[in-house]
XYZ file of C-alpha atoms in Angstrom:
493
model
C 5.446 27.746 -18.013
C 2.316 25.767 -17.515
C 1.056 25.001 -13.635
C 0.107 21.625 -12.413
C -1.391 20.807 -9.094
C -1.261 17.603 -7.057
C -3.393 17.480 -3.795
C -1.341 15.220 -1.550
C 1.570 14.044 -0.648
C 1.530 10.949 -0.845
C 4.049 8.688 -2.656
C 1.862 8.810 -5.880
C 0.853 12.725 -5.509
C 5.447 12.592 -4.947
C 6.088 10.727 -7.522
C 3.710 12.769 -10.275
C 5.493 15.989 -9.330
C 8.551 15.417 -9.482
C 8.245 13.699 -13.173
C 5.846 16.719 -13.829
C 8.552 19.145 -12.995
C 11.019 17.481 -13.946
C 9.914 18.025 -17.630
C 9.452 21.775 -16.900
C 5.869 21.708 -15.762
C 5.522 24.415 -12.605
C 4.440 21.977 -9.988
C 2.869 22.566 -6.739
C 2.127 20.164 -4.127
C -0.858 20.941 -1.949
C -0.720 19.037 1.176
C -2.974 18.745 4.547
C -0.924 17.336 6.755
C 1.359 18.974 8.577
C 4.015 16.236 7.186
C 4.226 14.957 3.652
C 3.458 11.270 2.625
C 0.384 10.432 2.932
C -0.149 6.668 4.282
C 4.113 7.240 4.581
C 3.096 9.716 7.259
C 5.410 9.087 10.794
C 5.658 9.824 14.056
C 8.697 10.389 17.077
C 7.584 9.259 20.387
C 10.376 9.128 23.637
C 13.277 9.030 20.973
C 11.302 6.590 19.012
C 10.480 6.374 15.040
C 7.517 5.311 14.005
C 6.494 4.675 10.223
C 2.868 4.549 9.807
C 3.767 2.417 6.479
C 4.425 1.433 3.666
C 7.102 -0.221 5.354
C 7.398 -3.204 2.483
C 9.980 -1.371 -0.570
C 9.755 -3.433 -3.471
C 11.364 -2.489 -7.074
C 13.555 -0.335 -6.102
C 14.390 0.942 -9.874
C 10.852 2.135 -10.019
C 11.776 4.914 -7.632
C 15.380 5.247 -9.027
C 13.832 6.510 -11.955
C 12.511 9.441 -10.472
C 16.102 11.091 -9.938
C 16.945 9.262 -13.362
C 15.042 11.940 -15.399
C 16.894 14.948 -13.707
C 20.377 12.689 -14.110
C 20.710 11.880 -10.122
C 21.338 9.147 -8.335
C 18.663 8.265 -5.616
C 21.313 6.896 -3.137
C 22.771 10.108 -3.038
C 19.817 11.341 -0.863
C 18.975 7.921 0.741
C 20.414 4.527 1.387
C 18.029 1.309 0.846
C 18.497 -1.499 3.459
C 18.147 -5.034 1.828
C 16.291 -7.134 4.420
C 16.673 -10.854 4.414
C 14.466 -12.880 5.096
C 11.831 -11.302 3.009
C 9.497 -12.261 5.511
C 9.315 -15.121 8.635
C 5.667 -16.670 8.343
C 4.586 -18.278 11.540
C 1.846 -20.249 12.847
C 0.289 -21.363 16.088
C 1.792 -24.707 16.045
C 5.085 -22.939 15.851
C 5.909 -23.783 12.543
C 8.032 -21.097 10.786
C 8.796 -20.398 7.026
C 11.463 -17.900 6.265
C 10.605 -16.367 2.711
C 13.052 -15.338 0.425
C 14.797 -15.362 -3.161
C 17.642 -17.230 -1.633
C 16.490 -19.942 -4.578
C 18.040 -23.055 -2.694
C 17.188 -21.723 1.255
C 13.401 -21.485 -0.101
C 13.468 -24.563 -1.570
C 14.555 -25.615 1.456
C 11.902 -24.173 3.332
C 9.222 -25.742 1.101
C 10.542 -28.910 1.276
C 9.890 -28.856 5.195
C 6.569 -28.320 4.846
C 5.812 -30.738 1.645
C 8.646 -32.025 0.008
C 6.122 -32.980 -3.151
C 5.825 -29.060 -3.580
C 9.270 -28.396 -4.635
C 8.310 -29.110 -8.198
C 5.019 -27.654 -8.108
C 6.412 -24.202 -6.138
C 8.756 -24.314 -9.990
C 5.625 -24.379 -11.767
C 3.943 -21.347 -10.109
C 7.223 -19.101 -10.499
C 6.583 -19.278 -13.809
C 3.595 -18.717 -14.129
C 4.210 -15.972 -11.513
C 7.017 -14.356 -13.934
C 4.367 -14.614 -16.993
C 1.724 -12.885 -14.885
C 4.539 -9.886 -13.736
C 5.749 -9.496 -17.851
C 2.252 -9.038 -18.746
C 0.426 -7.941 -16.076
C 3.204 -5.141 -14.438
C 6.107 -4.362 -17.338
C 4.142 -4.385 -19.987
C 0.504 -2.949 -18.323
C 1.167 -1.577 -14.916
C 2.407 2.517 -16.220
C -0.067 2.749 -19.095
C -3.563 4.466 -18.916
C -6.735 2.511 -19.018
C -9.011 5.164 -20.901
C -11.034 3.242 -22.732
C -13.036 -0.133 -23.163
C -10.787 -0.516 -26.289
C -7.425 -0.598 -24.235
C -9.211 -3.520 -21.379
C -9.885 -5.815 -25.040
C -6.441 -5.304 -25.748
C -5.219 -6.659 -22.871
C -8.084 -9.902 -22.604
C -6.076 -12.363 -24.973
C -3.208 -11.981 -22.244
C -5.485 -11.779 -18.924
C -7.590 -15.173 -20.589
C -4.285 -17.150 -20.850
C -2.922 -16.694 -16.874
C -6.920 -17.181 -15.949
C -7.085 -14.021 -14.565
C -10.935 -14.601 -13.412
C -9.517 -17.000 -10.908
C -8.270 -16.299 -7.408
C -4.742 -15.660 -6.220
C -4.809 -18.321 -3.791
C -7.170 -20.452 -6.563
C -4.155 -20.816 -8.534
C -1.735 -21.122 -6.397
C -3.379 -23.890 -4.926
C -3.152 -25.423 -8.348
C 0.232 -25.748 -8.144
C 1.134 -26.712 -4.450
C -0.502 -29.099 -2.035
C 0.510 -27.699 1.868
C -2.101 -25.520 2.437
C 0.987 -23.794 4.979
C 2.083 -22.938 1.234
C -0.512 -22.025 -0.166
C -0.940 -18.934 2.745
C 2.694 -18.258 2.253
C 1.941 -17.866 -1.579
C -1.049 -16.284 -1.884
C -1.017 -14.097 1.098
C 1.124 -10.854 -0.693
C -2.441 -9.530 -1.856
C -3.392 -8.286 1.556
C -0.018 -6.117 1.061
C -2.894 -4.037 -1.584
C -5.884 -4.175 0.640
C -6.976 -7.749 -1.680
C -8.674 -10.562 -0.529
C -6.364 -13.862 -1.772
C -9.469 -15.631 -2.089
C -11.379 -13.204 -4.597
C -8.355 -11.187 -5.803
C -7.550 -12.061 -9.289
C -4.345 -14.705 -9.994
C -2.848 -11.891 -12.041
C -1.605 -10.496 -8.861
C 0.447 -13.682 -7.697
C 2.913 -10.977 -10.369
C 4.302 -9.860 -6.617
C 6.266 -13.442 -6.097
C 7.621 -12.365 -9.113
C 8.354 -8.829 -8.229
C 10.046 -9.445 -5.393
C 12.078 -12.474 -6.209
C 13.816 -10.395 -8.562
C 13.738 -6.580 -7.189
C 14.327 -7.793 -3.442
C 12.470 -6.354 -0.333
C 14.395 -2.832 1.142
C 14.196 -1.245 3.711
C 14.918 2.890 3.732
C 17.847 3.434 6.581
C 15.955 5.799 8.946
C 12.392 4.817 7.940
C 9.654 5.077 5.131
C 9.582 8.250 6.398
C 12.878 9.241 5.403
C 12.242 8.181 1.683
C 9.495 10.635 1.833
C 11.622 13.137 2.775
C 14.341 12.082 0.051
C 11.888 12.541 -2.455
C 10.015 16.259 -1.313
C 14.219 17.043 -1.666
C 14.333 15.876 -5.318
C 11.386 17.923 -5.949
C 12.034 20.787 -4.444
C 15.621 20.817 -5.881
C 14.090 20.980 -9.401
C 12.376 24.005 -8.363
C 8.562 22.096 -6.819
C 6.684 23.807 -4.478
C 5.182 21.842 -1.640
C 2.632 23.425 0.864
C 1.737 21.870 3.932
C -0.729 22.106 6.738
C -3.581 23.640 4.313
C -6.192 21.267 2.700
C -7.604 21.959 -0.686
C -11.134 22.595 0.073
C -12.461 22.974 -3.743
C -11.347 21.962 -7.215
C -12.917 25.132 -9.336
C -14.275 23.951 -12.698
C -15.662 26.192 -15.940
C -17.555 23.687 -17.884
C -15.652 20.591 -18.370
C -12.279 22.101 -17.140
C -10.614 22.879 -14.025
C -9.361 26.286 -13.265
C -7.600 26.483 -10.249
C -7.728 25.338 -6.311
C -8.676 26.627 -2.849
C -7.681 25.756 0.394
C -8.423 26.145 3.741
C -6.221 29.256 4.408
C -8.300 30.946 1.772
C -5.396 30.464 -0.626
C -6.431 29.766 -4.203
C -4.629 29.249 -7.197
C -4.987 28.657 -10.807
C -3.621 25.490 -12.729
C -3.351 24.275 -16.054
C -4.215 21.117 -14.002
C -4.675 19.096 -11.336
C -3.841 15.991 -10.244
C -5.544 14.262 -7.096
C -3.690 11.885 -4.942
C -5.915 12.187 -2.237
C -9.407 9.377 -1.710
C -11.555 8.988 -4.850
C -14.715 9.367 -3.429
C -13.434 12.879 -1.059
C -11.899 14.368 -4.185
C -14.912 13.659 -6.710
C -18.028 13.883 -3.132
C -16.073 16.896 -1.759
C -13.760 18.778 -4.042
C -15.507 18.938 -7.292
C -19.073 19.064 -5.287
C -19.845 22.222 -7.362
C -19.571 20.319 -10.537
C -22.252 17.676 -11.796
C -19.586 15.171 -13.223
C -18.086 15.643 -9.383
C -21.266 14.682 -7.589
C -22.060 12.104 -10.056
C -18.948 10.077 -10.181
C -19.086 10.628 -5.951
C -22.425 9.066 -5.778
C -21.096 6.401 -8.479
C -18.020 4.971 -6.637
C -19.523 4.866 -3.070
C -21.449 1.900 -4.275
C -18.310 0.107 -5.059
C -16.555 -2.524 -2.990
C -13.798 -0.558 -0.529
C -10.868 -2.706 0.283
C -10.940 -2.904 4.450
C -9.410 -0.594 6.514
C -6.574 -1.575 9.404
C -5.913 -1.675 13.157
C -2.072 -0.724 13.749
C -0.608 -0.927 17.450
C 2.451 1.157 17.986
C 5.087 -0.032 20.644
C 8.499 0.796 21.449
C 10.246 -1.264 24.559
C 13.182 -2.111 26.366
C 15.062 -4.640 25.168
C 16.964 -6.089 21.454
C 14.953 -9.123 19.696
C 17.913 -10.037 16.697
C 15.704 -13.772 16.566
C 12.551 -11.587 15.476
C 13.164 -10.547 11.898
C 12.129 -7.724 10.078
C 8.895 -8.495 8.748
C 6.964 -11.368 10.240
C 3.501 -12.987 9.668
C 1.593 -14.017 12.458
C -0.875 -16.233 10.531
C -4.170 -17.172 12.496
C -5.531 -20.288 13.380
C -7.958 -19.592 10.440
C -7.466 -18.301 6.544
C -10.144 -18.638 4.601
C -13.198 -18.318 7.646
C -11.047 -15.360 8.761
C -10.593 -13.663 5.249
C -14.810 -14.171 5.186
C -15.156 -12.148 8.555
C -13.149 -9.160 6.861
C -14.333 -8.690 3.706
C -17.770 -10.217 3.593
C -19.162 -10.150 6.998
C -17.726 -7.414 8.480
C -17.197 -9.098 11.646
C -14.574 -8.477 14.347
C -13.243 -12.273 14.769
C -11.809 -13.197 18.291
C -8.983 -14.730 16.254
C -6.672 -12.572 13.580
C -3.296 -12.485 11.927
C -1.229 -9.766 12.116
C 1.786 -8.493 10.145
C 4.655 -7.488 12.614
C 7.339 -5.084 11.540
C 10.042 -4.456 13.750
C 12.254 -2.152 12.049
C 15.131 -1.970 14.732
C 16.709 -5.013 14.076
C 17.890 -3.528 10.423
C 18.322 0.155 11.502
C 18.810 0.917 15.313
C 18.678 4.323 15.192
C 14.812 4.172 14.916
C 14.909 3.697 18.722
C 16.845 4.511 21.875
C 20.002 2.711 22.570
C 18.980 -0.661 23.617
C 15.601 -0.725 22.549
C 13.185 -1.529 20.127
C 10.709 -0.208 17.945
C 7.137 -2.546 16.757
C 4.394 -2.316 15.245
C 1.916 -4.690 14.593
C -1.239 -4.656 11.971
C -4.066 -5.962 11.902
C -6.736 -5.990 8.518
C -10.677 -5.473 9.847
C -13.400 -4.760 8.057
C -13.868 -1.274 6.858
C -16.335 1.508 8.673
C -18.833 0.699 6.286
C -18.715 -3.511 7.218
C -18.324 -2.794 11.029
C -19.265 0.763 12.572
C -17.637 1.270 15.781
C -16.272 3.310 18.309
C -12.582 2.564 17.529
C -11.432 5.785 19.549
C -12.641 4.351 22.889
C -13.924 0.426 24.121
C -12.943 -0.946 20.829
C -10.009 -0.044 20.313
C -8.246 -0.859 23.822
C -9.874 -4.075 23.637
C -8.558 -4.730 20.159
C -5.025 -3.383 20.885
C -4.560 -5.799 24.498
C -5.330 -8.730 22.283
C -3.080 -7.926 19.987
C -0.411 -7.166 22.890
C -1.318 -10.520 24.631
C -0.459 -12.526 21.112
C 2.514 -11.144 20.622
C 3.180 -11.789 24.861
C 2.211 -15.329 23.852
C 4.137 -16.328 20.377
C 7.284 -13.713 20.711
C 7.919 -11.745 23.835
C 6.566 -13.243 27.099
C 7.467 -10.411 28.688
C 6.482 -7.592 26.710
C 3.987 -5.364 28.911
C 7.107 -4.792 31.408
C 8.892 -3.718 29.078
C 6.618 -1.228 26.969
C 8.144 2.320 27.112
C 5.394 4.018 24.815
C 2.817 2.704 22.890
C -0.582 3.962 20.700
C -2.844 2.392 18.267
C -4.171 3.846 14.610
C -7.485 2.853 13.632
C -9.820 2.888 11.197
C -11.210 6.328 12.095
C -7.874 7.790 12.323
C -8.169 6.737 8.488
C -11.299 8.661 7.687
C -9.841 11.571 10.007
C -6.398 12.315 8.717
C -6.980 10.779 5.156
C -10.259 11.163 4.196
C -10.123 7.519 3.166
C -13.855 6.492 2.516
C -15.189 3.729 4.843
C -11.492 4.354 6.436
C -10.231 2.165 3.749
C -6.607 1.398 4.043
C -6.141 0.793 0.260
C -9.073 2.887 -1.314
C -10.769 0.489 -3.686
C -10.560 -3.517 -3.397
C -8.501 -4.948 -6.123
C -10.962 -7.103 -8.154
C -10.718 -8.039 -11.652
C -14.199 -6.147 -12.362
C -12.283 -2.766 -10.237
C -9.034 -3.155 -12.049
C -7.276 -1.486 -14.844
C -10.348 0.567 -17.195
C -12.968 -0.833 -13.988
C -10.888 1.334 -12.111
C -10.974 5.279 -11.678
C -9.217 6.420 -15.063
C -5.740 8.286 -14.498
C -7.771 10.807 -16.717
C -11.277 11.940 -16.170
C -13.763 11.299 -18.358
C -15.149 14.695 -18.483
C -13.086 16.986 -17.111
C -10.349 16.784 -19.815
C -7.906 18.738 -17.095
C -8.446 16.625 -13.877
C -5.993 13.544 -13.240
C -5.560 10.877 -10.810
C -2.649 9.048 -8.936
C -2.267 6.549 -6.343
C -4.114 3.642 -4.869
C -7.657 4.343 -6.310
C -6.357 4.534 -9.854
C -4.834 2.155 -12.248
C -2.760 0.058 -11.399
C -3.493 -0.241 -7.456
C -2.042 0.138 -3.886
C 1.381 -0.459 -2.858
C 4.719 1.665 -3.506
C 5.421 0.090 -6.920
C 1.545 0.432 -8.034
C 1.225 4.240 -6.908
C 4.767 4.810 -7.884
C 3.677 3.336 -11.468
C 0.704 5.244 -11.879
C 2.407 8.374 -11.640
C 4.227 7.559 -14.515
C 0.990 6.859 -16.400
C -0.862 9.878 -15.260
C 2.480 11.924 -16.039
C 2.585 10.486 -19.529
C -1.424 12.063 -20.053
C -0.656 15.300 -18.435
C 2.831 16.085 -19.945
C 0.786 14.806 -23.696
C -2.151 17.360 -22.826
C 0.115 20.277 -21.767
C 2.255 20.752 -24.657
């Protein structure tokens, strides 16, 4: 049999292997943590769960797939939660706007902020659906490998204006600039700015109007653990607690791994779904194409990195939905601070996810389990010492929002709580610049502008996950395993 590595555990590095061994490639996971998943990672605090994230599911049938090949069924290992609304937005004039794909309760909703926008909100979802068709079925599990393959795609990319902004377009279309957050603001979801990110991306209205938004009973983390099951059932090895320390390269091809332990062992080849720059900087150090390609992408523009506060307290909120958008008093001046700037604004939004109210049993009997996240600028935009000063400061203004728009009462009630920072994302991740969502989704750092699923030059070393083609999120990682799979299955037989 030939032997494939993938360094991480993530729900890309996941994904790969179990396609990889599902086709009869000897697969072994190599993971540093001492829990797989990656940015799925979790933690149990005073009976409660908490999911570090991705805590959005969208296109469920992506991951169905994965038992598909072996002839499973994926809710025989876990059960998806749909979660209605899709999201509440909210603003601090108290307006609300439930989001869904309940077609006449969102035209509903639109209607109370602009009635004129009904008609115009039509016109977007279909441009929306043309951008998903060519931008996500037909592009989003193919390699990028050459310039050849980006020309190919141009005719379709020129006709939905893909040089124009997500919230550019949209804005085309709909006149309430309420809307036009509501609309454009999915793009933060993959670490992109609404106001530079390109319109192809408004694809995730589509996306989700049709696939839904889930939720796995138990947590993200327990679709993680439903997925290390269908690997290891088809025979996959996964190892964790012991990072890969060095990729081991022969001239243009990689022979094997080592780790921390001291354990080493040879591949066929390896996959990385660990951060670009650490794998190329710090893995393949010893080889020229490694340090090249290191020094190459740490000039390129790093999506920001996040501020997450932890909570679980006393107490059932069934009026706070699942997934909720505390919008600022600012968009566009506060998007600026974040990914141009690199300031720390007094003012922020935050996305709130309160998983109890679908599935209890992520918290004691009569209590609650929150988090709430906030995008700042990456380590690179805004140094600082996020362990200590920063940090607290951050994480009691967060606190006293939430105390202000949603629970009044909240700090008497707060059983445990801790924050997750932009150093914890350099620390545990070895995301460069503690990126959340490795590198920013422009046009000019998307599909063949991103890192190739393939390397150039080392015809054995592949990619998955955020910093490869197609991007960040569950169905993006999720679909370039399938591309990278397609390459290494090719080049192994």
């Amino acid at each position: 049999m030939k032997r494939a590595a993938v360094i991480g555990a993530g729900f890309g590095g996941l994904a790969l292997a179990i396609r990889l061994q599902s086709a009869g490639i000897d697969t072994t996971i190599i993971e540093a943590r001492d829990k797989p998943g990656g940015r799925g990672y979790y933690w149990e605090k005073d009976g409660f769960t908490f999911d570090a994230g991705p805590t959005v599911i969208t296109d469920p049938d992506c991951l169905g797939q994965l038992w598909a090949l072996s002839g499973r069924n994926m809710a025989d290992d876990i059960e998806l939660m749909p979660v209605m609304p899709f999201y509440r937005l909210n603003w601090p004039d108290g307006t609300n706007f439930d989001y869904s794909n309940d077609e006449a309760g969102l035209r509903a909703e639109i209607a109370k902020l602009n009635p004129d926008d009904v008609a115009g909100y039509a016109r977007f979802l279909e441009y929306s659906a043309g951008v998903f068709h060519e931008g996500y079925e037909k592009l989003g599990t193919v390699a990028f490998l050459d310039f050849a393959s980006m020309i190919k795609a141009a005719p379709a990319l020129a006709k939905y204006q893909a040089w124009r902004s997500v919230y550019s377009m949209v804005s085309s279309f709909v006149q309430s600039e309420k809307l036009r957050e509501a609309l454009s603001f999915h793009t933060l979801l993959v670490g992109g700015n609404p106001m530079t990110t390109s319109a192809i991306y408004a694809l995730i209205h589509k996306l989700e109007k049709d696939g839904g938004v889930w939720f796995a009973k138990g947590g993200t983390n327990r679709l993680v653990a439903a997925m290390v099951t269908q690997f290891e059932r088809l025979g996959g090895v996964v190892r964790l607690g012991d990072a890969v320390t060095e990729v081991e390269t022969m001239g243009d091809r990689v022979t094997g791994v080592t780790t921390a332990s001291g354990w080493h062992g040879d591949f066929d080849a390896v996959a990385s779904n660990g951060d670009i720059v650490h794998t190329y900087r710090d893995l393949l150090k010893r080889s020229a194409r490694g340090r090249r390609a290191g020094r190459s992408l740490a000039h390129k523009k790093f999506s920001p990195s996040l501020f997450v506060v932890h909570f679980g307290i006393k107490g059932t909120w069934p009026g706070i939905p699942h997934h909720m958008i505390l919008f600022g008093p600012r968009y566009k001046g506060l998007l600026d601070d974040i990914y141009k700037s690199g300031v720390l604004s007094q003012d922020f939004s935050l996305y709130l996810h309160h998983p109890t109210v679908t599935d209890p049993s992520m918290a004691p009997e009569g209590c609650s389990t929150f988090y709430a996240l906030c995008p700042v600028p990456h380590t690179g935009k805004f140094p600082a010492d996020w362990d200590g000063e920063v940090g607290e400061i951050l994480k009691e203004r967060i606190l006293d929002e939430i105390e202000k728009r949603l629970i009044p009462d909240i700090r008497s009630r707060i059983m445990t709580e801790f924050f997750y920072s932009p150093a914890d994302f350099g620390r545990d991740l070895n995301a460069h610049l503690g990126s959340a969502f490795s590198l920013e989704p422009l046009l000019t750092q998307s599909a063949w502008f991103r890192v190739h699923n393939r390397d150039d030059v080392i015809s054995n070393m592949y990619f998955v996950g955020a910093g490869t083609h197609p991007g960040a999120g569950i169905p993006g990682v999720v679909g370039s395993a399938k591309a990278t799979a397609a390459l290494m299955l090719a080049d192994l037989r």
